[in-house]
Short mmCIF file of C-alpha atoms in Angstrom, two decimals:
data_model
loop_
_atom_site.label_atom_id
_atom_site.label_comp_id
_atom_site.label_asym_id
_atom_site.label_seq_id
_atom_site.Cartn_x
_atom_site.Cartn_y
_atom_site.Cartn_z
CA GLN A 134 -9.98 -0.09 9.10
CA LYS A 135 -9.11 0.05 5.67
CA GLU A 136 -6.12 -1.36 4.45
CA VAL A 137 -4.65 2.38 3.18
CA GLU A 138 -5.78 5.38 4.17
CA GLN A 139 -5.89 8.79 2.37
CA ASN A 140 -7.96 11.87 2.82
CA SER A 141 -10.02 12.63 -0.03
CA GLY A 142 -9.43 15.86 -0.20
CA PRO A 143 -9.53 18.16 -2.13
CA LEU A 144 -6.32 19.69 -1.08
CA SER A 145 -6.06 23.01 -2.51
CA VAL A 146 -2.51 25.05 -2.98
CA PRO A 147 -1.49 27.75 -4.64
CA GLU A 148 1.22 28.10 -7.40
CA GLY A 149 5.10 27.44 -5.89
CA ALA A 150 3.52 26.04 -2.68
CA ILE A 151 4.38 22.71 -1.26
CA ALA A 152 1.99 20.08 -1.16
CA SER A 153 2.42 17.70 1.45
CA LEU A 154 0.04 14.13 0.63
CA ASN A 155 -0.35 11.74 3.88
CA CYS A 156 -1.26 7.88 4.00
CA THR A 157 -1.47 5.10 6.03
CA TYR A 158 -0.97 1.97 6.51
CA SER A 159 -2.36 -1.26 8.43
CA ASP A 160 -0.45 -4.02 7.32
CA ARG A 161 3.62 -4.23 9.21
CA GLY A 162 4.95 -6.24 6.71
CA SER A 163 4.48 -4.55 4.11
CA GLN A 164 7.93 -3.69 2.08
CA SER A 165 7.28 -1.42 -0.85
CA PHE A 166 5.28 1.76 -1.57
CA PHE A 167 4.52 3.49 -4.05
CA TRP A 168 2.75 7.17 -5.49
CA TYR A 169 0.80 7.00 -8.48
CA ARG A 170 -0.82 10.36 -10.22
CA GLN A 171 -3.89 9.92 -12.12
CA TYR A 172 -5.38 12.78 -14.52
CA SER A 173 -9.00 12.64 -14.42
CA GLY A 174 -10.06 9.91 -16.97
CA LYS A 175 -6.28 8.50 -17.37
CA SER A 176 -4.61 5.32 -16.18
CA PRO A 177 -2.06 5.60 -12.79
CA GLU A 178 1.19 6.36 -13.70
CA LEU A 179 3.83 5.92 -11.29
CA ILE A 180 5.80 8.89 -9.60
CA MET A 181 8.07 7.44 -6.28
CA SER A 182 8.81 4.48 -5.50
CA ILE A 183 10.22 3.73 -1.67
CA TYR A 184 11.14 0.67 0.70
CA SER A 185 13.52 2.15 3.33
CA ASN A 186 12.74 4.19 6.07
CA GLY A 187 13.53 7.83 5.44
CA ASP A 188 12.92 10.45 2.66
CA LYS A 189 13.41 9.69 -1.36
CA GLU A 190 13.96 12.76 -3.24
CA ASP A 191 13.01 12.99 -7.28
CA GLY A 192 13.00 16.37 -8.81
CA ARG A 193 10.14 18.31 -7.19
CA PHE A 194 8.99 15.17 -5.27
CA THR A 195 10.39 13.48 -2.06
CA ALA A 196 8.92 10.54 -0.76
CA GLN A 197 9.06 9.83 2.87
CA LEU A 198 8.24 6.58 4.82
CA ASN A 199 8.08 5.79 8.82
CA LYS A 200 7.47 2.29 9.20
CA ALA A 201 7.32 2.27 12.57
CA SER A 202 4.52 4.71 12.43
CA GLN A 203 2.97 2.80 8.99
CA TYR A 204 2.62 6.31 7.14
CA VAL A 205 3.82 7.25 4.08
CA SER A 206 3.92 11.27 2.82
CA LEU A 207 4.70 12.27 -0.95
CA LEU A 208 5.90 16.28 -0.97
CA ILE A 209 5.65 18.26 -4.20
CA ARG A 210 7.93 21.46 -4.10
CA ASP A 211 7.10 24.37 -6.10
CA SER A 212 3.24 23.17 -7.29
CA GLN A 213 1.97 23.55 -10.36
CA PRO A 214 -1.52 24.08 -12.11
CA SER A 215 0.34 20.60 -14.13
CA ASP A 216 0.40 18.98 -10.69
CA SER A 217 -3.72 19.07 -10.29
CA ALA A 218 -4.54 15.42 -10.35
CA THR A 219 -5.71 12.64 -7.76
CA TYR A 220 -2.65 11.31 -6.16
CA LEU A 221 -2.74 7.56 -4.61
CA CYS A 222 -0.95 5.98 -2.40
CA ALA A 223 0.15 2.06 -3.20
CA VAL A 224 1.10 -0.82 -0.66
CA ASN A 225 2.45 -3.99 -0.98
CA SER A 226 0.84 -7.33 0.51
CA ASN A 227 1.96 -9.81 1.50
CA THR A 228 0.88 -11.56 -1.42
CA ASP A 229 2.42 -8.61 -3.90
CA LYS A 230 -0.38 -6.95 -4.65
CA LEU A 231 -0.26 -3.71 -4.65
CA ILE A 232 -3.58 -2.22 -2.05
CA PHE A 233 -4.03 1.39 -2.92
CA GLY A 234 -6.13 3.75 -0.79
CA THR A 235 -9.04 6.18 -2.48
CA GLY A 236 -6.32 8.81 -3.31
CA THR A 237 -6.03 12.33 -2.62
CA ARG A 238 -7.69 14.95 -4.95
CA LEU A 239 -4.87 17.97 -5.10
CA GLN A 240 -5.54 21.40 -6.55
CA VAL A 241 -3.22 24.05 -7.79
CA PHE A 242 -4.37 27.31 -8.25
CA PRO A 243 -3.04 30.09 -10.16
CA ASN B 94 9.14 -0.56 -26.65
CA ALA B 95 5.38 -1.11 -25.88
CA GLY B 96 3.77 -0.57 -22.60
CA VAL B 97 0.79 -2.24 -21.49
CA MET B 98 -1.84 -2.87 -23.72
CA GLN B 99 -5.72 -3.60 -23.02
CA ASN B 100 -8.56 -3.52 -25.89
CA PRO B 101 -11.11 -2.67 -26.13
CA ARG B 102 -11.10 0.88 -25.02
CA HIS B 103 -14.36 1.23 -24.41
CA LEU B 104 -16.95 -1.90 -24.23
CA VAL B 105 -20.86 -1.26 -24.58
CA ARG B 106 -22.83 -4.03 -23.03
CA ARG B 107 -26.97 -4.66 -22.22
CA ARG B 108 -27.38 -6.66 -19.14
CA GLY B 109 -26.96 -10.22 -19.25
CA GLN B 110 -24.26 -10.18 -22.54
CA GLU B 111 -20.87 -11.15 -21.95
CA ALA B 112 -17.52 -8.73 -21.58
CA ARG B 113 -14.26 -9.59 -22.90
CA LEU B 114 -11.52 -7.65 -21.55
CA ARG B 115 -7.66 -8.20 -22.45
CA CYS B 116 -4.88 -6.97 -21.41
CA SER B 117 -0.94 -7.99 -23.25
CA PRO B 118 1.55 -7.04 -20.59
CA MET B 119 4.83 -4.70 -21.59
CA LYS B 120 7.52 -7.20 -22.61
CA GLY B 121 9.85 -8.96 -20.28
CA HIS B 122 6.81 -9.07 -17.64
CA SER B 123 5.18 -11.74 -16.21
CA HIS B 124 3.62 -10.77 -13.93
CA VAL B 125 -0.55 -9.27 -14.91
CA TYR B 126 -2.69 -7.71 -12.18
CA TRP B 127 -6.59 -6.28 -13.00
CA TYR B 128 -8.44 -3.96 -11.28
CA ARG B 129 -11.46 -1.86 -11.45
CA GLN B 130 -12.19 1.82 -10.68
CA LEU B 131 -15.59 2.95 -10.25
CA PRO B 132 -16.68 6.73 -11.04
CA GLU B 133 -14.81 9.30 -8.42
CA GLU B 134 -13.77 5.67 -6.04
CA GLY B 135 -10.19 4.33 -5.67
CA LEU B 136 -8.71 1.17 -7.67
CA LYS B 137 -9.87 -1.68 -6.09
CA PHE B 138 -7.62 -5.02 -6.61
CA MET B 139 -9.44 -8.25 -8.24
CA VAL B 140 -6.65 -10.58 -9.61
CA TYR B 141 -2.84 -11.75 -9.95
CA LEU B 142 -1.86 -14.09 -12.30
CA GLN B 143 1.41 -15.60 -13.90
CA LYS B 144 1.04 -17.31 -16.95
CA GLU B 145 -0.96 -19.86 -16.65
CA ASN B 146 -1.64 -19.78 -12.68
CA ILE B 147 -4.25 -17.53 -10.55
CA ILE B 148 -2.00 -16.48 -8.19
CA ASP B 149 -4.29 -14.28 -6.11
CA GLU B 150 -8.21 -13.49 -6.58
CA SER B 151 -8.92 -12.11 -3.35
CA GLY B 152 -10.56 -9.46 -4.79
CA MET B 153 -12.45 -11.07 -7.62
CA PRO B 154 -16.38 -11.88 -7.11
CA LYS B 155 -17.64 -15.27 -6.42
CA GLU B 156 -19.73 -15.18 -9.56
CA ARG B 157 -19.76 -14.24 -12.84
CA PHE B 158 -15.79 -13.05 -13.09
CA SER B 159 -13.21 -15.09 -14.29
CA ALA B 160 -9.44 -14.48 -15.57
CA GLU B 161 -7.07 -16.14 -17.26
CA PHE B 162 -3.45 -15.89 -18.10
CA PRO B 163 -2.35 -18.83 -20.91
CA LYS B 164 0.72 -19.68 -21.72
CA GLU B 165 0.50 -18.06 -25.12
CA GLY B 166 -1.87 -15.07 -25.87
CA PRO B 167 -3.25 -11.45 -23.80
CA SER B 168 -4.56 -12.14 -20.43
CA ILE B 169 -8.59 -11.64 -19.89
CA LEU B 170 -11.24 -10.72 -17.91
CA ARG B 171 -14.40 -12.46 -18.63
CA ILE B 172 -17.28 -10.91 -16.93
CA GLN B 173 -20.47 -13.42 -17.81
CA GLN B 174 -23.88 -12.26 -17.70
CA VAL B 175 -23.38 -8.39 -16.91
CA VAL B 176 -25.47 -5.68 -14.85
CA ARG B 177 -25.69 -2.15 -14.37
CA GLY B 178 -22.74 -2.28 -11.70
CA ASP B 179 -20.14 -3.70 -13.47
CA SER B 180 -20.60 -0.70 -15.07
CA ALA B 181 -16.72 0.71 -14.32
CA ALA B 182 -13.14 1.32 -15.99
CA TYR B 183 -11.27 -1.73 -15.86
CA PHE B 184 -7.20 -1.70 -15.28
CA CYS B 185 -4.79 -3.99 -16.62
CA ALA B 186 -1.40 -3.24 -14.80
CA SER B 187 1.75 -5.44 -15.18
CA SER B 188 5.17 -5.45 -13.40
CA PRO B 189 8.34 -7.38 -14.17
CA ARG B 190 8.66 -9.37 -10.68
CA PRO B 191 7.34 -9.61 -6.56
CA GLY B 192 9.03 -9.61 -3.95
CA THR B 193 11.16 -7.16 -2.30
CA GLY B 194 13.82 -4.63 -2.23
CA ALA B 195 14.25 -2.13 -4.79
CA GLY B 196 12.29 -2.49 -7.88
CA ALA B 197 9.68 -4.88 -6.40
CA ASN B 198 6.24 -4.88 -7.67
CA VAL B 199 6.73 -2.02 -9.63
CA LEU B 200 3.24 -1.64 -11.73
CA THR B 201 2.90 -0.18 -14.87
CA PHE B 202 -0.60 0.37 -16.16
CA GLY B 203 -2.10 -0.02 -19.60
CA ALA B 204 -4.79 3.48 -20.70
CA GLY B 205 -8.03 0.82 -19.23
CA SER B 206 -11.00 -0.15 -20.83
CA ARG B 207 -14.39 1.28 -19.82
CA LEU B 208 -17.56 -0.72 -20.32
CA THR B 209 -20.80 0.57 -20.09
CA VAL B 210 -23.83 -2.08 -19.13
CA LEU B 211 -27.09 -0.44 -20.50
#
């Protein structure tokens, strides 16, 4: 079992729709959870961090964490073509390194 | 306030040569991480360092790869006797602190160094 699993996609949504990205992780001891966005040929940039169960909202982005189910998700409301990128889920390990999923490619079409 | 600085941005080496990649963390950050990304793949953890200490090198290949973060100067990822399979983007990231709680483990990435082995 991979430590952090994501559907590779692509996930295609029309402009203005809600994009839902999902991630599961295997280490029950993980405490820190992150979503990074990576445009093609660029470096990852932090979108959201979440540390406790529930929802965390920041503008059009909402991160959701359920530690009992070992599940973290990212919702993007009012999706824009500029949101088209690969979204990487990252989870900390017991040695404080971040383990990344392989990413979900999101395509927002006009 | 400069971010994470990596150089060179692009490096071309022939098989058997050595590659040295450098990373200067953000000001105030004392934790450095190296990741490798192959085309169309995710980020693979390689090594986590603090000043003068390797904390976790579980992702480093057993041979040819080494990393250091000296008391003065940048962190260096060194690849000896490169092979074509080493061609990848190598990203460095830094963070202010590990541990738990809000703000912990937040990584800021550099622009990456893209290694091409001919």
